[in-house]
Amino acid sequence: MSYGVKDHNAELMWFVYGYPKPKMTYYFDDMIIESGGRFDQSYTRNGQATLFINKMLDRDVGWYEAVATNEHGEARQRVRLEIAEHPRFLKRPDETFIMARKNGRIEAKLVGIPLPEVHWFKDWKPIAESSRIKISSYDPDIYVLSIHDSIIKDGGLYSISARNVAGSISTSVTVHIEENEDQYIYKTYGRHPYVRSKQLRYQDKYDIGDELGRGTQGITYHA
């Protein structure tokens, strides 16, 4: 599969070898292509045969075939040409708060044709995976950066970029690592549910008196 960008010049390339040097003929959807107009061709001494399409249009999508012939025979190869689509975000990542020593993630949704090549950065430097930092993707369009057992230095500016033959896009978001639990709850209020476990024992709230009785499910005290 090959891709071209609409309203831009496109080219299809083959490598063809033979002696005597083969003659090249090209077909589009089984119809011969005549040089001139919007089509041109070249065949270099190193065997590179190229078909050029001037300002690709929707009607240029389809199957192209290169046919090489000389006095010894013939060789053919077909390739399909499609229109590439610029990468675009369906959902940009949100500003993210992560409680220190807990896990968090940054998520984006993006599409493009062909499938874009995606890279993550922190403070403009490429991110390498580690035991704590994981990069993953899920079909068809979800890209995730996961941070495990977060530490303060994980905070910063995170960027995601996507590139294909049609172009590139990028966006950035700030990640905050919070050490203070109350501040974390305040800053993430309404973003997602958070339940803080109680740390007090019942003895800290009540004056416990004499034991009144025991049962199969517990003990009753005077309080």
PDB file of C-alpha atoms in Angstrom:
ATOM      1  CA  MET A   1       0.000   0.000   0.000  1.00  0.00           C
ATOM      2  CA  SER A   2       1.254   3.461  -0.916  1.00  0.00           C
ATOM      3  CA  TYR A   3      -0.149   6.837   0.076  1.00  0.00           C
ATOM      4  CA  GLY A   4      -0.281  10.274  -1.477  1.00  0.00           C
ATOM      5  CA  VAL A   5      -1.546  13.607  -0.195  1.00  0.00           C
ATOM      6  CA  LYS A   6      -4.499  15.189  -1.969  1.00  0.00           C
ATOM      7  CA  ASP A   7      -3.543  18.217  -4.095  1.00  0.00           C
ATOM      8  CA  HIS A   8       0.147  17.348  -3.670  1.00  0.00           C
ATOM      9  CA  ASN A   9       2.444  15.511  -6.046  1.00  0.00           C
ATOM     10  CA  ALA A  10       2.604  11.746  -5.498  1.00  0.00           C
ATOM     11  CA  GLU A  11       4.989   9.098  -6.740  1.00  0.00           C
ATOM     12  CA  LEU A  12       5.095   5.320  -6.975  1.00  0.00           C
ATOM     13  CA  MET A  13       8.424   3.557  -7.070  1.00  0.00           C
ATOM     14  CA  TRP A  14       9.649   0.145  -8.220  1.00  0.00           C
ATOM     15  CA  PHE A  15      13.123  -1.357  -8.566  1.00  0.00           C
ATOM     16  CA  VAL A  16      13.540  -3.231 -11.846  1.00  0.00           C
ATOM     17  CA  TYR A  17      16.642  -5.014 -13.114  1.00  0.00           C
ATOM     18  CA  GLY A  18      17.337  -6.768 -16.411  1.00  0.00           C
ATOM     19  CA  TYR A  19      19.608  -6.907 -19.441  1.00  0.00           C
ATOM     20  CA  PRO A  20      18.996  -5.508 -21.905  1.00  0.00           C
ATOM     21  CA  LYS A  21      17.453  -2.663 -19.902  1.00  0.00           C
ATOM     22  CA  PRO A  22      13.703  -3.330 -19.713  1.00  0.00           C
ATOM     23  CA  LYS A  23      11.060  -1.083 -21.175  1.00  0.00           C
ATOM     24  CA  MET A  24       8.615   0.216 -18.536  1.00  0.00           C
ATOM     25  CA  THR A  25       4.864   0.469 -19.071  1.00  0.00           C
ATOM     26  CA  TYR A  26       2.352   1.557 -16.422  1.00  0.00           C
ATOM     27  CA  TYR A  27      -1.336   0.813 -15.956  1.00  0.00           C
ATOM     28  CA  PHE A  28      -4.018   2.347 -13.761  1.00  0.00           C
ATOM     29  CA  ASP A  29      -6.963   0.056 -13.028  1.00  0.00           C
ATOM     30  CA  ASP A  30      -5.889  -2.033 -16.069  1.00  0.00           C
ATOM     31  CA  MET A  31      -5.774   0.985 -18.420  1.00  0.00           C
ATOM     32  CA  ILE A  32      -2.428   2.036 -19.886  1.00  0.00           C
ATOM     33  CA  ILE A  33      -1.007   5.337 -18.629  1.00  0.00           C
ATOM     34  CA  GLU A  34       0.340   7.667 -21.278  1.00  0.00           C
ATOM     35  CA  SER A  35       3.127  10.012 -20.232  1.00  0.00           C
ATOM     36  CA  GLY A  36       2.259  13.685 -20.353  1.00  0.00           C
ATOM     37  CA  GLY A  37      -0.410  15.763 -18.696  1.00  0.00           C
ATOM     38  CA  ARG A  38      -0.581  14.814 -15.015  1.00  0.00           C
ATOM     39  CA  PHE A  39       1.637  11.715 -15.343  1.00  0.00           C
ATOM     40  CA  ASP A  40       5.360  11.407 -15.880  1.00  0.00           C
ATOM     41  CA  GLN A  41       7.915   8.641 -15.426  1.00  0.00           C
ATOM     42  CA  SER A  42      11.613   7.988 -14.992  1.00  0.00           C
ATOM     43  CA  TYR A  43      13.882   4.939 -14.997  1.00  0.00           C
ATOM     44  CA  THR A  44      17.399   5.429 -13.634  1.00  0.00           C
ATOM     45  CA  ARG A  45      20.538   3.397 -14.285  1.00  0.00           C
ATOM     46  CA  ASN A  46      20.385   1.881 -10.786  1.00  0.00           C
ATOM     47  CA  GLY A  47      17.022   0.283 -11.607  1.00  0.00           C
ATOM     48  CA  GLN A  48      14.694   2.757  -9.903  1.00  0.00           C
ATOM     49  CA  ALA A  49      11.474   3.127 -11.901  1.00  0.00           C
ATOM     50  CA  THR A  50       9.174   5.946 -10.776  1.00  0.00           C
ATOM     51  CA  LEU A  51       5.699   7.017 -11.826  1.00  0.00           C
ATOM     52  CA  PHE A  52       4.914  10.650 -10.946  1.00  0.00           C
ATOM     53  CA  ILE A  53       1.374  11.970 -10.425  1.00  0.00           C
ATOM     54  CA  ASN A  54       0.913  15.735 -10.509  1.00  0.00           C
ATOM     55  CA  LYS A  55      -1.378  17.023  -7.727  1.00  0.00           C
ATOM     56  CA  MET A  56      -3.143  13.846  -6.661  1.00  0.00           C
ATOM     57  CA  LEU A  57      -6.952  13.824  -6.843  1.00  0.00           C
ATOM     58  CA  ASP A  58      -9.645  11.517  -5.492  1.00  0.00           C
ATOM     59  CA  ARG A  59      -9.944   9.864  -8.887  1.00  0.00           C
ATOM     60  CA  ASP A  60      -6.282   8.791  -8.713  1.00  0.00           C
ATOM     61  CA  VAL A  61      -7.012   6.272  -5.942  1.00  0.00           C
ATOM     62  CA  GLY A  62      -6.757   2.710  -7.219  1.00  0.00           C
ATOM     63  CA  TRP A  63      -4.435  -0.031  -8.446  1.00  0.00           C
ATOM     64  CA  TYR A  64      -1.266   0.804 -10.379  1.00  0.00           C
ATOM     65  CA  GLU A  65       0.789  -1.803 -12.205  1.00  0.00           C
ATOM     66  CA  ALA A  66       4.347  -1.549 -13.495  1.00  0.00           C
ATOM     67  CA  VAL A  67       5.259  -3.874 -16.374  1.00  0.00           C
ATOM     68  CA  ALA A  68       8.906  -4.398 -17.343  1.00  0.00           C
ATOM     69  CA  THR A  69       9.687  -6.142 -20.652  1.00  0.00           C
ATOM     70  CA  ASN A  70      12.765  -7.038 -22.654  1.00  0.00           C
ATOM     71  CA  GLU A  71      13.629  -9.741 -25.175  1.00  0.00           C
ATOM     72  CA  HIS A  72      13.864 -12.334 -22.401  1.00  0.00           C
ATOM     73  CA  GLY A  73      10.449 -11.860 -20.866  1.00  0.00           C
ATOM     74  CA  GLU A  74       8.180  -9.767 -18.699  1.00  0.00           C
ATOM     75  CA  ALA A  75       7.737  -8.885 -15.003  1.00  0.00           C
ATOM     76  CA  ARG A  76       4.748  -7.217 -13.333  1.00  0.00           C
ATOM     77  CA  GLN A  77       3.979  -5.743  -9.940  1.00  0.00           C
ATOM     78  CA  ARG A  78       0.854  -4.019  -8.653  1.00  0.00           C
ATOM     79  CA  VAL A  79       0.482  -1.507  -5.836  1.00  0.00           C
ATOM     80  CA  ARG A  80      -2.557   0.313  -4.478  1.00  0.00           C
ATOM     81  CA  LEU A  81      -2.479   4.076  -4.010  1.00  0.00           C
ATOM     82  CA  GLU A  82      -4.683   5.693  -1.366  1.00  0.00           C
ATOM     83  CA  ILE A  83      -5.113   9.264  -0.116  1.00  0.00           C
ATOM     84  CA  ALA A  84      -3.379   9.945   3.192  1.00  0.00           C
ATOM     85  CA  GLU A  85      -5.225  11.828   5.935  1.00  0.00           C
ATOM     86  CA  HIS A  86      -3.502  14.250   8.289  1.00  0.00           C
ATOM     87  CA  PRO A  87      -3.303  13.033  11.912  1.00  0.00           C
ATOM     88  CA  ARG A  88      -5.920  14.612  14.180  1.00  0.00           C
ATOM     89  CA  PHE A  89      -6.885  14.361  17.819  1.00  0.00           C
ATOM     90  CA  LEU A  90     -10.266  12.920  18.762  1.00  0.00           C
ATOM     91  CA  LYS A  91      -9.440  13.602  22.421  1.00  0.00           C
ATOM     92  CA  ARG A  92      -6.489  15.583  23.707  1.00  0.00           C
ATOM     93  CA  PRO A  93      -4.920  14.594  27.036  1.00  0.00           C
ATOM     94  CA  ASP A  94      -6.152  16.465  30.120  1.00  0.00           C
ATOM     95  CA  GLU A  95      -4.159  18.200  32.836  1.00  0.00           C
ATOM     96  CA  THR A  96      -3.359  15.384  35.231  1.00  0.00           C
ATOM     97  CA  PHE A  97      -2.927  15.159  39.012  1.00  0.00           C
ATOM     98  CA  ILE A  98      -1.334  12.064  40.530  1.00  0.00           C
ATOM     99  CA  MET A  99      -0.955  11.304  44.215  1.00  0.00           C
ATOM    100  CA  ALA A 100       2.684  10.649  45.121  1.00  0.00           C
ATOM    101  CA  ARG A 101       3.559   6.947  45.270  1.00  0.00           C
ATOM    102  CA  LYS A 102       0.339   6.114  43.409  1.00  0.00           C
ATOM    103  CA  ASN A 103      -0.305   5.269  39.755  1.00  0.00           C
ATOM    104  CA  GLY A 104      -1.606   7.578  37.045  1.00  0.00           C
ATOM    105  CA  ARG A 105      -1.967   7.825  33.276  1.00  0.00           C
ATOM    106  CA  ILE A 106      -2.202  10.273  30.403  1.00  0.00           C
ATOM    107  CA  GLU A 107      -4.525   9.281  27.581  1.00  0.00           C
ATOM    108  CA  ALA A 108      -5.081  10.618  24.072  1.00  0.00           C
ATOM    109  CA  LYS A 109      -7.210   9.527  21.131  1.00  0.00           C
ATOM    110  CA  LEU A 110      -5.983  10.248  17.615  1.00  0.00           C
ATOM    111  CA  VAL A 111      -6.413   8.987  14.071  1.00  0.00           C
ATOM    112  CA  GLY A 112      -4.741   9.327  10.694  1.00  0.00           C
ATOM    113  CA  ILE A 113      -4.234   7.438   7.419  1.00  0.00           C
ATOM    114  CA  PRO A 114      -1.838   5.726   7.317  1.00  0.00           C
ATOM    115  CA  LEU A 115      -1.625   4.992  11.036  1.00  0.00           C
ATOM    116  CA  PRO A 116       0.580   7.728  12.522  1.00  0.00           C
ATOM    117  CA  GLU A 117       3.866   7.107  14.278  1.00  0.00           C
ATOM    118  CA  VAL A 118       3.388   8.344  17.861  1.00  0.00           C
ATOM    119  CA  HIS A 119       6.026   9.587  20.315  1.00  0.00           C
ATOM    120  CA  TRP A 120       5.860  10.875  23.904  1.00  0.00           C
ATOM    121  CA  PHE A 121       8.081  13.573  25.445  1.00  0.00           C
ATOM    122  CA  LYS A 122       8.663  15.010  28.925  1.00  0.00           C
ATOM    123  CA  ASP A 123       9.940  18.581  29.094  1.00  0.00           C
ATOM    124  CA  TRP A 124      10.679  18.268  25.341  1.00  0.00           C
ATOM    125  CA  LYS A 125      12.899  15.194  25.767  1.00  0.00           C
ATOM    126  CA  PRO A 126      11.898  11.766  24.352  1.00  0.00           C
ATOM    127  CA  ILE A 127      10.509   9.390  26.977  1.00  0.00           C
ATOM    128  CA  ALA A 128      12.105   5.979  27.336  1.00  0.00           C
ATOM    129  CA  GLU A 129      10.118   3.192  28.954  1.00  0.00           C
ATOM    130  CA  SER A 130      11.272   1.923  32.346  1.00  0.00           C
ATOM    131  CA  SER A 131       9.991  -0.241  35.176  1.00  0.00           C
ATOM    132  CA  ARG A 132       7.718   2.672  36.185  1.00  0.00           C
ATOM    133  CA  ILE A 133       6.970   4.378  32.861  1.00  0.00           C
ATOM    134  CA  LYS A 134       5.016   2.410  30.254  1.00  0.00           C
ATOM    135  CA  ILE A 135       3.837   3.430  26.781  1.00  0.00           C
ATOM    136  CA  SER A 136       0.957   1.529  25.211  1.00  0.00           C
ATOM    137  CA  SER A 137      -1.730   1.800  22.551  1.00  0.00           C
ATOM    138  CA  TYR A 138      -5.108   0.170  22.149  1.00  0.00           C
ATOM    139  CA  ASP A 139      -6.986  -0.341  18.903  1.00  0.00           C
ATOM    140  CA  PRO A 140      -8.148   1.555  17.148  1.00  0.00           C
ATOM    141  CA  ASP A 141      -7.078   5.006  18.363  1.00  0.00           C
ATOM    142  CA  ILE A 142      -6.133   5.159  22.081  1.00  0.00           C
ATOM    143  CA  TYR A 143      -2.584   6.019  23.202  1.00  0.00           C
ATOM    144  CA  VAL A 144      -1.601   5.855  26.887  1.00  0.00           C
ATOM    145  CA  LEU A 145       1.399   6.867  28.978  1.00  0.00           C
ATOM    146  CA  SER A 146       1.268   5.157  32.396  1.00  0.00           C
ATOM    147  CA  ILE A 147       3.212   6.272  35.470  1.00  0.00           C
ATOM    148  CA  HIS A 148       3.563   3.729  38.278  1.00  0.00           C
ATOM    149  CA  ASP A 149       4.580   4.487  41.875  1.00  0.00           C
ATOM    150  CA  SER A 150       4.902   8.185  41.013  1.00  0.00           C
ATOM    151  CA  ILE A 151       7.620  10.420  42.448  1.00  0.00           C
ATOM    152  CA  ILE A 152       7.957  14.210  42.519  1.00  0.00           C
ATOM    153  CA  LYS A 153      10.295  14.373  39.523  1.00  0.00           C
ATOM    154  CA  ASP A 154       7.583  12.758  37.376  1.00  0.00           C
ATOM    155  CA  GLY A 155       5.813  16.118  37.387  1.00  0.00           C
ATOM    156  CA  GLY A 156       6.319  18.343  34.353  1.00  0.00           C
ATOM    157  CA  LEU A 157       5.212  19.083  30.808  1.00  0.00           C
ATOM    158  CA  TYR A 158       4.290  15.997  28.790  1.00  0.00           C
ATOM    159  CA  SER A 159       3.812  16.074  25.015  1.00  0.00           C
ATOM    160  CA  ILE A 160       2.489  13.616  22.458  1.00  0.00           C
ATOM    161  CA  SER A 161       3.258  13.916  18.749  1.00  0.00           C
ATOM    162  CA  ALA A 162       1.913  11.970  15.777  1.00  0.00           C
ATOM    163  CA  ARG A 163       3.298  11.920  12.239  1.00  0.00           C
ATOM    164  CA  ASN A 164       2.493  10.268   8.917  1.00  0.00           C
ATOM    165  CA  VAL A 165       3.090  11.068   5.258  1.00  0.00           C
ATOM    166  CA  ALA A 166       0.345  13.734   5.324  1.00  0.00           C
ATOM    167  CA  GLY A 167       1.788  15.749   8.218  1.00  0.00           C
ATOM    168  CA  SER A 168       2.176  15.930  11.974  1.00  0.00           C
ATOM    169  CA  ILE A 169       0.402  17.186  15.096  1.00  0.00           C
ATOM    170  CA  SER A 170       1.368  17.571  18.740  1.00  0.00           C
ATOM    171  CA  THR A 171      -0.075  18.754  22.019  1.00  0.00           C
ATOM    172  CA  SER A 172       1.203  19.207  25.574  1.00  0.00           C
ATOM    173  CA  VAL A 173      -0.260  18.857  29.052  1.00  0.00           C
ATOM    174  CA  THR A 174       1.004  19.422  32.600  1.00  0.00           C
ATOM    175  CA  VAL A 175       1.272  16.552  35.077  1.00  0.00           C
ATOM    176  CA  HIS A 176       1.287  17.408  38.795  1.00  0.00           C
ATOM    177  CA  ILE A 177       2.511  15.038  41.500  1.00  0.00           C
ATOM    178  CA  GLU A 178       0.821  15.841  44.834  1.00  0.00           C
ATOM    179  CA  GLU A 179       2.310  14.799  48.165  1.00  0.00           C
ATOM    180  CA  ASN A 180      -0.479  16.362  50.231  1.00  0.00           C
ATOM    181  CA  GLU A 181      -3.589  14.196  50.234  1.00  0.00           C
ATOM    182  CA  ASP A 182      -5.948  17.073  51.016  1.00  0.00           C
ATOM    183  CA  GLN A 183      -4.531  19.144  48.157  1.00  0.00           C
ATOM    184  CA  TYR A 184      -4.897  16.180  45.832  1.00  0.00           C
ATOM    185  CA  ILE A 185      -8.554  15.749  46.775  1.00  0.00           C
ATOM    186  CA  TYR A 186      -9.192  19.495  46.368  1.00  0.00           C
ATOM    187  CA  LYS A 187      -7.546  19.715  42.936  1.00  0.00           C
ATOM    188  CA  THR A 188      -9.182  16.572  41.583  1.00  0.00           C
ATOM    189  CA  TYR A 189     -12.662  17.211  43.004  1.00  0.00           C
ATOM    190  CA  GLY A 190     -15.231  16.293  40.381  1.00  0.00           C
ATOM    191  CA  ARG A 191     -12.664  14.644  38.088  1.00  0.00           C
ATOM    192  CA  HIS A 192     -13.041  11.150  39.518  1.00  0.00           C
ATOM    193  CA  PRO A 193     -14.250   9.539  42.736  1.00  0.00           C
ATOM    194  CA  TYR A 194     -11.748   9.338  45.543  1.00  0.00           C
ATOM    195  CA  VAL A 195     -12.293   7.613  48.874  1.00  0.00           C
ATOM    196  CA  ARG A 196      -9.893   8.162  51.750  1.00  0.00           C
ATOM    197  CA  SER A 197      -9.770   5.318  54.222  1.00  0.00           C
ATOM    198  CA  LYS A 198     -10.337   6.090  57.896  1.00  0.00           C
ATOM    199  CA  GLN A 199      -7.247   5.869  60.047  1.00  0.00           C
ATOM    200  CA  LEU A 200      -8.916   6.105  63.514  1.00  0.00           C
ATOM    201  CA  ARG A 201      -9.874   3.111  65.641  1.00  0.00           C
ATOM    202  CA  TYR A 202     -13.223   3.058  67.384  1.00  0.00           C
ATOM    203  CA  GLN A 203     -11.398   3.346  70.741  1.00  0.00           C
ATOM    204  CA  ASP A 204     -10.213   6.804  69.656  1.00  0.00           C
ATOM    205  CA  LYS A 205     -13.808   8.075  69.441  1.00  0.00           C
ATOM    206  CA  TYR A 206     -15.432   6.355  72.427  1.00  0.00           C
ATOM    207  CA  ASP A 207     -14.705   5.600  76.087  1.00  0.00           C
ATOM    208  CA  ILE A 208     -14.982   1.834  76.252  1.00  0.00           C
ATOM    209  CA  GLY A 209     -16.395   0.357  79.466  1.00  0.00           C
ATOM    210  CA  ASP A 210     -17.119  -3.148  80.665  1.00  0.00           C
ATOM    211  CA  GLU A 211     -17.899  -6.015  78.357  1.00  0.00           C
ATOM    212  CA  LEU A 212     -21.640  -6.695  78.286  1.00  0.00           C
ATOM    213  CA  GLY A 213     -21.698  -9.902  76.277  1.00  0.00           C
ATOM    214  CA  ARG A 214     -20.384 -11.950  73.385  1.00  0.00           C
ATOM    215  CA  GLY A 215     -22.046 -13.456  70.362  1.00  0.00           C
ATOM    216  CA  THR A 216     -21.110 -15.282  67.175  1.00  0.00           C
ATOM    217  CA  GLN A 217     -20.701 -11.982  65.288  1.00  0.00           C
ATOM    218  CA  GLY A 218     -18.930  -9.799  67.856  1.00  0.00           C
ATOM    219  CA  ILE A 219     -18.545  -8.421  71.371  1.00  0.00           C
ATOM    220  CA  THR A 220     -20.766  -5.797  73.057  1.00  0.00           C
ATOM    221  CA  TYR A 221     -19.211  -3.171  75.331  1.00  0.00           C
ATOM    222  CA  HIS A 222     -20.616  -0.391  77.484  1.00  0.00           C
ATOM    223  CA  ALA A 223     -19.584   2.951  75.965  1.00  0.00           C
TER     224      ALA A 223
END
